[in-house]
Amino acid sequence: MPSSAATPFFHVLKTQQFDRALLDGMCELTTAVRRVAKTREGLTFLRGLLADKRAMLYFTQPSTRTFLSFNNACQLLGIQTSEIRDASTSSEIKGESLLDSLRTFSSYVDVIIMRTKEEGLAESAANLFDHIRRPVPVLNAGSGKDQHPTQALLDIYTLERSFRHRGGIDGKTIAMMGDLKRGRTVRSLSYLMKVYKDVNLVFIAPPAFKMEEDIKAHLREYGVAYTETEDMESVLPSLDGLYVTRIQDEYDQGGESSKVDLSRFKLGMEHLPRMRKDAVIMHPLPRRDEIHPDVDEDPRAKYWRQERNGMWMRAAILTKIFGVDGQIPRASGVDSMDD
Ligand code: NCD
């Protein structure tokens, strides 16, 4: 096995690979990238950092934000990209196995960023690449219902920045609402909560979409407190963070989502007075009607910032993978960046 595979940042496959030091380091690095990108000189510097690298974006599941933010993160760092967004245009249609296709991409590029409906494919690709002559890092940009680790990292960054004058994520009460059963964002984020001190999780979902037992068992094993409810209104005043998600009906087997009453799992203007003044409202997007658009103007709504943070965090991840993170200048003195 190549020695590079032993570093936590050769591949990004699932959130369980991150500890507190890595997360704190990634948040600090993300802020540094954002700050450098504020000036023309900084942008020119960033564009030269990885100009010798090429990336493959293999996205065979629909994506807007994750694709665009990775693509723009690559452009920011000078990385050239090629892409496949539809498996029917690649040789899979000729009967090539997914792993053979991925191995082919690895012949041409320096990193593979992949979103697929198959769970575990990113890990299988990473295992394969660890054993070939030219190992290529794999970034999991969403693997079916299972994981979305780079989303979880940008969510952590958004939470940490939002709570930075209140001691960060430690000690906070954070609710996740919606389709917790099939939502890979909330699953990935839940795994990370154990690295923070005294976090209370509240899972708000209809019975059909409750958080799966594997995540709850993980939380119990690591002593992370969680409760489950169907009553958003009753828990709203206690929340520091509310992470709303949409129903993932693309995974329906027979229209089961349409039979679930979702009316109690939506956030509207009428709920905002019951929330803490310093609470944050997040959503990985895309949204349907689970957050009313009027909520967007409330300063607690952080989802548009969260979306933009995705580009900065993904750029930070790429610098880390290629070992140029140490070249990003750090600010001296007080952090004057926005949240
Ligand atoms: C999420 C996803 O793809 O899991 N979107 C994203 O990457 N921001 C959430 C979703 O599609 O509901």
mmCIF file of N, CA, C and O in Angstrom, residues 153-230:
data_model
loop_
_atom_site.group_PDB
_atom_site.id
_atom_site.type_symbol
_atom_site.label_atom_id
_atom_site.label_comp_id
_atom_site.label_asym_id
_atom_site.label_seq_id
_atom_site.Cartn_x
_atom_site.Cartn_y
_atom_site.Cartn_z
ATOM 1 N N LEU A 153 -18.410 18.575 6.068
ATOM 2 C CA LEU A 153 -17.321 19.483 6.446
ATOM 3 C C LEU A 153 -17.737 20.946 6.264
ATOM 4 O O LEU A 153 -17.436 21.790 7.102
ATOM 5 N N LEU A 154 -18.456 21.237 5.179
ATOM 6 C CA LEU A 154 -18.869 22.638 5.002
ATOM 7 C C LEU A 154 -19.975 22.988 5.993
ATOM 8 O O LEU A 154 -20.087 24.154 6.421
ATOM 9 N N ASP A 155 -20.756 22.008 6.407
ATOM 10 C CA ASP A 155 -21.760 22.254 7.442
ATOM 11 C C ASP A 155 -21.080 22.559 8.780
ATOM 12 O O ASP A 155 -21.485 23.475 9.508
ATOM 13 N N ILE A 156 -20.059 21.788 9.097
ATOM 14 C CA ILE A 156 -19.309 22.036 10.333
ATOM 15 C C ILE A 156 -18.697 23.440 10.291
ATOM 16 O O ILE A 156 -18.759 24.197 11.262
ATOM 17 N N TYR A 157 -18.126 23.785 9.152
ATOM 18 C CA TYR A 157 -17.516 25.113 9.023
ATOM 19 C C TYR A 157 -18.566 26.204 9.256
ATOM 20 O O TYR A 157 -18.337 27.164 9.985
ATOM 21 N N THR A 158 -19.739 26.026 8.654
ATOM 22 C CA THR A 158 -20.798 27.029 8.787
ATOM 23 C C THR A 158 -21.272 27.124 10.249
ATOM 24 O O THR A 158 -21.472 28.222 10.783
ATOM 25 N N LEU A 159 -21.409 25.977 10.897
ATOM 26 C CA LEU A 159 -21.820 25.983 12.313
ATOM 27 C C LEU A 159 -20.739 26.641 13.175
ATOM 28 O O LEU A 159 -21.036 27.505 14.017
ATOM 29 N N GLU A 160 -19.489 26.253 12.971
ATOM 30 C CA GLU A 160 -18.404 26.804 13.793
ATOM 31 C C GLU A 160 -18.308 28.321 13.622
ATOM 32 O O GLU A 160 -18.134 29.052 14.593
ATOM 33 N N ARG A 161 -18.429 28.793 12.391
ATOM 34 C CA ARG A 161 -18.352 30.244 12.156
ATOM 35 C C ARG A 161 -19.556 30.942 12.788
ATOM 36 O O ARG A 161 -19.420 32.021 13.361
ATOM 37 N N SER A 162 -20.722 30.328 12.652
ATOM 38 C CA SER A 162 -21.923 30.968 13.186
ATOM 39 C C SER A 162 -21.867 31.063 14.709
ATOM 40 O O SER A 162 -22.413 31.999 15.294
ATOM 41 N N PHE A 163 -21.235 30.084 15.340
ATOM 42 C CA PHE A 163 -21.173 30.056 16.812
ATOM 43 C C PHE A 163 -19.824 30.548 17.327
ATOM 44 O O PHE A 163 -19.457 30.291 18.460
ATOM 45 N N ARG A 164 -19.073 31.249 16.503
ATOM 46 C CA ARG A 164 -17.684 31.504 16.916
ATOM 47 C C ARG A 164 -17.565 32.465 18.089
ATOM 48 O O ARG A 164 -16.564 32.460 18.785
ATOM 49 N N HIS A 165 -18.599 33.272 18.320
ATOM 50 C CA HIS A 165 -18.545 34.138 19.504
ATOM 51 C C HIS A 165 -19.265 33.495 20.684
ATOM 52 O O HIS A 165 -19.459 34.116 21.722
ATOM 53 N N ARG A 166 -19.689 32.251 20.501
ATOM 54 C CA ARG A 166 -20.416 31.538 21.569
ATOM 55 C C ARG A 166 -19.750 30.201 21.861
ATOM 56 O O ARG A 166 -20.419 29.243 22.217
ATOM 57 N N GLY A 167 -18.444 30.117 21.643
ATOM 58 C CA GLY A 167 -17.719 28.903 22.007
ATOM 59 C C GLY A 167 -17.791 27.780 20.979
ATOM 60 O O GLY A 167 -17.503 26.618 21.301
ATOM 61 N N GLY A 168 -18.185 28.085 19.749
ATOM 62 C CA GLY A 168 -18.213 27.058 18.697
ATOM 63 C C GLY A 168 -19.319 26.032 18.920
ATOM 64 O O GLY A 168 -20.300 26.280 19.631
ATOM 65 N N ILE A 169 -19.145 24.880 18.314
ATOM 66 C CA ILE A 169 -20.202 23.848 18.324
ATOM 67 C C ILE A 169 -20.349 23.185 19.701
ATOM 68 O O ILE A 169 -21.432 22.717 20.060
ATOM 69 N N ASP A 170 -19.274 23.166 20.478
ATOM 70 C CA ASP A 170 -19.338 22.522 21.800
ATOM 71 C C ASP A 170 -20.552 23.029 22.594
ATOM 72 O O ASP A 170 -20.811 24.235 22.647
ATOM 73 N N GLY A 171 -21.252 22.106 23.200
ATOM 74 C CA GLY A 171 -22.352 22.470 24.103
ATOM 75 C C GLY A 171 -23.639 22.905 23.418
ATOM 76 O O GLY A 171 -24.596 23.292 24.090
ATOM 77 N N LYS A 172 -23.698 22.837 22.114
ATOM 78 C CA LYS A 172 -24.879 23.357 21.411
ATOM 79 C C LYS A 172 -25.955 22.259 21.237
ATOM 80 O O LYS A 172 -25.646 21.060 21.218
ATOM 81 N N THR A 173 -27.187 22.726 21.102
ATOM 82 C CA THR A 173 -28.309 21.833 20.806
ATOM 83 C C THR A 173 -28.669 22.012 19.340
ATOM 84 O O THR A 173 -29.029 23.118 18.911
ATOM 85 N N ILE A 174 -28.531 20.940 18.597
ATOM 86 C CA ILE A 174 -28.687 21.034 17.137
ATOM 87 C C ILE A 174 -29.742 20.020 16.684
ATOM 88 O O ILE A 174 -29.631 18.820 16.982
ATOM 89 N N ALA A 175 -30.749 20.533 15.999
ATOM 90 C CA ALA A 175 -31.794 19.642 15.493
ATOM 91 C C ALA A 175 -31.607 19.395 14.007
ATOM 92 O O ALA A 175 -31.130 20.265 13.270
ATOM 93 N N MET A 176 -31.965 18.195 13.597
ATOM 94 C CA MET A 176 -31.994 17.857 12.168
ATOM 95 C C MET A 176 -33.425 17.437 11.868
ATOM 96 O O MET A 176 -33.993 16.628 12.608
ATOM 97 N N MET A 177 -33.975 17.991 10.800
ATOM 98 C CA MET A 177 -35.394 17.762 10.529
ATOM 99 C C MET A 177 -35.609 17.334 9.074
ATOM 100 O O MET A 177 -34.948 17.837 8.177
ATOM 101 N N GLY A 178 -36.577 16.447 8.875
ATOM 102 C CA GLY A 178 -36.952 16.056 7.511
ATOM 103 C C GLY A 178 -36.763 14.573 7.287
ATOM 104 O O GLY A 178 -37.120 13.761 8.133
ATOM 105 N N ASP A 179 -36.180 14.240 6.131
ATOM 106 C CA ASP A 179 -35.952 12.832 5.782
ATOM 107 C C ASP A 179 -34.595 12.406 6.337
ATOM 108 O O ASP A 179 -33.577 12.467 5.659
ATOM 109 N N LEU A 180 -34.620 11.987 7.587
ATOM 110 C CA LEU A 180 -33.362 11.637 8.252
ATOM 111 C C LEU A 180 -32.933 10.218 7.880
ATOM 112 O O LEU A 180 -31.778 9.853 8.011
ATOM 113 N N LYS A 181 -33.900 9.447 7.386
ATOM 114 C CA LYS A 181 -33.635 8.049 7.040
ATOM 115 C C LYS A 181 -32.777 7.945 5.778
ATOM 116 O O LYS A 181 -31.840 7.178 5.717
ATOM 117 N N ARG A 182 -33.106 8.779 4.791
ATOM 118 C CA ARG A 182 -32.439 8.639 3.489
ATOM 119 C C ARG A 182 -31.566 9.847 3.151
ATOM 120 O O ARG A 182 -31.038 9.931 2.040
ATOM 121 N N GLY A 183 -31.455 10.771 4.088
ATOM 122 C CA GLY A 183 -30.665 11.977 3.832
ATOM 123 C C GLY A 183 -29.208 11.734 4.183
ATOM 124 O O GLY A 183 -28.847 11.599 5.346
ATOM 125 N N ARG A 184 -28.362 11.717 3.164
ATOM 126 C CA ARG A 184 -26.933 11.435 3.447
ATOM 127 C C ARG A 184 -26.259 12.604 4.152
ATOM 128 O O ARG A 184 -25.264 12.418 4.844
ATOM 129 N N THR A 185 -26.810 13.824 3.998
ATOM 130 C CA THR A 185 -26.166 14.973 4.653
ATOM 131 C C THR A 185 -26.279 14.859 6.172
ATOM 132 O O THR A 185 -25.300 15.051 6.887
ATOM 133 N N VAL A 186 -27.479 14.542 6.639
ATOM 134 C CA VAL A 186 -27.665 14.469 8.098
ATOM 135 C C VAL A 186 -26.970 13.246 8.685
ATOM 136 O O VAL A 186 -26.488 13.276 9.824
ATOM 137 N N ARG A 187 -26.889 12.186 7.908
ATOM 138 C CA ARG A 187 -26.163 11.003 8.380
ATOM 139 C C ARG A 187 -24.672 11.341 8.553
ATOM 140 O O ARG A 187 -24.078 11.070 9.594
ATOM 141 N N SER A 188 -24.097 11.956 7.526
ATOM 142 C CA SER A 188 -22.671 12.287 7.591
ATOM 143 C C SER A 188 -22.372 13.272 8.715
ATOM 144 O O SER A 188 -21.376 13.134 9.428
ATOM 145 N N LEU A 189 -23.249 14.261 8.869
ATOM 146 C CA LEU A 189 -23.029 15.270 9.909
ATOM 147 C C LEU A 189 -23.162 14.657 11.306
ATOM 148 O O LEU A 189 -22.398 14.997 12.219
ATOM 149 N N SER A 190 -24.092 13.728 11.463
ATOM 150 C CA SER A 190 -24.291 13.109 12.782
ATOM 151 C C SER A 190 -23.017 12.418 13.264
ATOM 152 O O SER A 190 -22.669 12.502 14.446
ATOM 153 N N TYR A 191 -22.331 11.746 12.354
ATOM 154 C CA TYR A 191 -21.094 11.052 12.757
ATOM 155 C C TYR A 191 -20.073 12.014 13.371
ATOM 156 O O TYR A 191 -19.260 11.619 14.189
ATOM 157 N N LEU A 192 -20.096 13.271 12.918
ATOM 158 C CA LEU A 192 -19.071 14.213 13.380
ATOM 159 C C LEU A 192 -19.360 14.783 14.762
ATOM 160 O O LEU A 192 -18.478 15.350 15.396
ATOM 161 N N MET A 193 -20.593 14.640 15.223
ATOM 162 C CA MET A 193 -20.958 15.316 16.472
ATOM 163 C C MET A 193 -20.200 14.783 17.681
ATOM 164 O O MET A 193 -20.039 15.474 18.679
ATOM 165 N N LYS A 194 -19.691 13.556 17.568
ATOM 166 C CA LYS A 194 -18.975 12.989 18.723
ATOM 167 C C LYS A 194 -17.658 13.696 19.006
ATOM 168 O O LYS A 194 -17.131 13.592 20.103
ATOM 169 N N VAL A 195 -17.114 14.403 18.037
ATOM 170 C CA VAL A 195 -15.824 15.064 18.285
ATOM 171 C C VAL A 195 -16.011 16.370 19.058
ATOM 172 O O VAL A 195 -15.041 16.948 19.538
ATOM 173 N N TYR A 196 -17.239 16.836 19.173
ATOM 174 C CA TYR A 196 -17.503 18.071 19.930
ATOM 175 C C TYR A 196 -17.998 17.712 21.326
ATOM 176 O O TYR A 196 -18.559 16.642 21.543
ATOM 177 N N LYS A 197 -17.788 18.640 22.262
ATOM 178 C CA LYS A 197 -18.163 18.358 23.659
ATOM 179 C C LYS A 197 -19.624 18.691 23.896
ATOM 180 O O LYS A 197 -20.096 19.761 23.521
ATOM 181 N N ASP A 198 -20.323 17.782 24.537
ATOM 182 C CA ASP A 198 -21.674 18.051 25.062
ATOM 183 C C ASP A 198 -22.667 18.589 24.035
ATOM 184 O O ASP A 198 -23.453 19.485 24.338
ATOM 185 N N VAL A 199 -22.621 18.042 22.846
ATOM 186 C CA VAL A 199 -23.633 18.419 21.853
ATOM 187 C C VAL A 199 -24.901 17.613 22.132
ATOM 188 O O VAL A 199 -24.843 16.426 22.470
ATOM 189 N N ASN A 200 -26.053 18.280 22.033
ATOM 190 C CA ASN A 200 -27.346 17.589 22.119
ATOM 191 C C ASN A 200 -27.958 17.573 20.741
ATOM 192 O O ASN A 200 -28.157 18.639 20.146
ATOM 193 N N LEU A 201 -28.289 16.399 20.255
ATOM 194 C CA LEU A 201 -28.929 16.300 18.943
ATOM 195 C C LEU A 201 -30.421 16.059 19.129
ATOM 196 O O LEU A 201 -30.833 15.330 20.035
ATOM 197 N N VAL A 202 -31.205 16.681 18.268
ATOM 198 C CA VAL A 202 -32.650 16.446 18.277
ATOM 199 C C VAL A 202 -33.034 16.032 16.859
ATOM 200 O O VAL A 202 -32.781 16.783 15.908
ATOM 201 N N PHE A 203 -33.581 14.850 16.716
ATOM 202 C CA PHE A 203 -34.006 14.379 15.398
ATOM 203 C C PHE A 203 -35.510 14.584 15.265
ATOM 204 O O PHE A 203 -36.296 13.995 16.015
ATOM 205 N N ILE A 204 -35.900 15.410 14.299
ATOM 206 C CA ILE A 204 -37.329 15.729 14.108
ATOM 207 C C ILE A 204 -37.762 15.132 12.772
ATOM 208 O O ILE A 204 -37.340 15.612 11.706
ATOM 209 N N ALA A 205 -38.565 14.099 12.817
ATOM 210 C CA ALA A 205 -38.944 13.426 11.566
ATOM 211 C C ALA A 205 -40.250 12.675 11.752
ATOM 212 O O ALA A 205 -40.575 12.242 12.867
ATOM 213 N N PRO A 206 -40.986 12.484 10.650
ATOM 214 C CA PRO A 206 -42.156 11.601 10.733
ATOM 215 C C PRO A 206 -41.675 10.162 10.907
ATOM 216 O O PRO A 206 -40.536 9.843 10.541
ATOM 217 N N PRO A 207 -42.517 9.307 11.463
ATOM 218 C CA PRO A 207 -42.073 7.928 11.761
ATOM 219 C C PRO A 207 -41.440 7.240 10.548
ATOM 220 O O PRO A 207 -40.464 6.507 10.690
ATOM 221 N N ALA A 208 -41.961 7.520 9.352
ATOM 222 C CA ALA A 208 -41.456 6.818 8.165
ATOM 223 C C ALA A 208 -40.026 7.228 7.813
ATOM 224 O O ALA A 208 -39.335 6.497 7.091
ATOM 225 N N PHE A 209 -39.592 8.387 8.301
ATOM 226 C CA PHE A 209 -38.275 8.893 7.894
ATOM 227 C C PHE A 209 -37.355 9.155 9.080
ATOM 228 O O PHE A 209 -36.507 10.041 9.047
ATOM 229 N N LYS A 210 -37.535 8.377 10.135
ATOM 230 C CA LYS A 210 -36.687 8.539 11.327
ATOM 231 C C LYS A 210 -35.235 8.204 11.035
ATOM 232 O O LYS A 210 -34.933 7.403 10.134
ATOM 233 N N MET A 211 -34.340 8.784 11.839
ATOM 234 C CA MET A 211 -32.914 8.461 11.693
ATOM 235 C C MET A 211 -32.706 6.961 11.863
ATOM 236 O O MET A 211 -33.306 6.339 12.742
ATOM 237 N N GLU A 212 -31.845 6.397 11.022
ATOM 238 C CA GLU A 212 -31.613 4.945 11.048
ATOM 239 C C GLU A 212 -30.876 4.517 12.317
ATOM 240 O O GLU A 212 -30.102 5.275 12.912
ATOM 241 N N GLU A 213 -31.064 3.276 12.651
ATOM 242 C CA GLU A 213 -30.500 2.721 13.877
ATOM 243 C C GLU A 213 -28.956 2.738 13.866
ATOM 244 O O GLU A 213 -28.335 2.918 14.909
ATOM 245 N N ASP A 214 -28.338 2.552 12.702
ATOM 246 C CA ASP A 214 -26.862 2.513 12.705
ATOM 247 C C ASP A 214 -26.275 3.823 13.230
ATOM 248 O O ASP A 214 -25.310 3.817 14.004
ATOM 249 N N ILE A 215 -26.895 4.939 12.865
ATOM 250 C CA ILE A 215 -26.384 6.237 13.341
ATOM 251 C C ILE A 215 -26.664 6.377 14.839
ATOM 252 O O ILE A 215 -25.804 6.802 15.615
ATOM 253 N N LYS A 216 -27.853 5.980 15.254
ATOM 254 C CA LYS A 216 -28.195 6.127 16.674
ATOM 255 C C LYS A 216 -27.291 5.237 17.538
ATOM 256 O O LYS A 216 -26.851 5.655 18.617
ATOM 257 N N ALA A 217 -26.990 4.050 17.039
ATOM 258 C CA ALA A 217 -26.085 3.156 17.784
ATOM 259 C C ALA A 217 -24.698 3.803 17.896
ATOM 260 O O ALA A 217 -24.054 3.747 18.952
ATOM 261 N N HIS A 218 -24.264 4.440 16.823
ATOM 262 C CA HIS A 218 -22.963 5.116 16.825
ATOM 263 C C HIS A 218 -22.957 6.242 17.870
ATOM 264 O O HIS A 218 -22.003 6.386 18.648
ATOM 265 N N LEU A 219 -24.030 7.000 17.914
ATOM 266 C CA LEU A 219 -24.107 8.111 18.871
ATOM 267 C C LEU A 219 -24.102 7.581 20.305
ATOM 268 O O LEU A 219 -23.428 8.122 21.186
ATOM 269 N N ARG A 220 -24.848 6.490 20.526
ATOM 270 C CA ARG A 220 -24.873 5.913 21.883
ATOM 271 C C ARG A 220 -23.483 5.411 22.271
ATOM 272 O O ARG A 220 -23.009 5.634 23.379
ATOM 273 N N GLU A 221 -22.820 4.773 21.317
ATOM 274 C CA GLU A 221 -21.490 4.227 21.597
ATOM 275 C C GLU A 221 -20.530 5.340 22.027
ATOM 276 O O GLU A 221 -19.683 5.149 22.899
ATOM 277 N N TYR A 222 -20.655 6.505 21.409
ATOM 278 C CA TYR A 222 -19.733 7.604 21.715
ATOM 279 C C TYR A 222 -20.315 8.592 22.720
ATOM 280 O O TYR A 222 -19.774 9.674 22.933
ATOM 281 N N GLY A 223 -21.443 8.261 23.316
ATOM 282 C CA GLY A 223 -22.005 9.101 24.376
ATOM 283 C C GLY A 223 -22.548 10.437 23.888
ATOM 284 O O GLY A 223 -22.526 11.418 24.635
ATOM 285 N N VAL A 224 -23.010 10.494 22.641
ATOM 286 C CA VAL A 224 -23.624 11.746 22.157
ATOM 287 C C VAL A 224 -25.119 11.698 22.488
ATOM 288 O O VAL A 224 -25.818 10.754 22.095
ATOM 289 N N ALA A 225 -25.601 12.722 23.196
ATOM 290 C CA ALA A 225 -27.010 12.740 23.600
ATOM 291 C C ALA A 225 -27.904 13.048 22.403
ATOM 292 O O ALA A 225 -27.602 13.944 21.619
ATOM 293 N N TYR A 226 -28.974 12.285 22.252
ATOM 294 C CA TYR A 226 -29.938 12.623 21.198
ATOM 295 C C TYR A 226 -31.344 12.303 21.667
ATOM 296 O O TYR A 226 -31.549 11.440 22.517
ATOM 297 N N THR A 227 -32.298 13.054 21.135
ATOM 298 C CA THR A 227 -33.709 12.745 21.376
ATOM 299 C C THR A 227 -34.406 12.738 20.015
ATOM 300 O O THR A 227 -33.888 13.286 19.040
ATOM 301 N N GLU A 228 -35.584 12.115 19.996
ATOM 302 C CA GLU A 228 -36.350 12.056 18.751
ATOM 303 C C GLU A 228 -37.744 12.588 19.020
ATOM 304 O O GLU A 228 -38.325 12.313 20.067
ATOM 305 N N THR A 229 -38.263 13.348 18.057
ATOM 306 C CA THR A 229 -39.600 13.905 18.214
ATOM 307 C C THR A 229 -40.254 14.105 16.842
ATOM 308 O O THR A 229 -39.558 14.144 15.826
ATOM 309 N N GLU A 230 -41.572 14.246 16.879
ATOM 310 C CA GLU A 230 -42.283 14.639 15.655
ATOM 311 C C GLU A 230 -42.802 16.058 15.799
ATOM 312 O O GLU A 230 -43.513 16.548 14.927
#
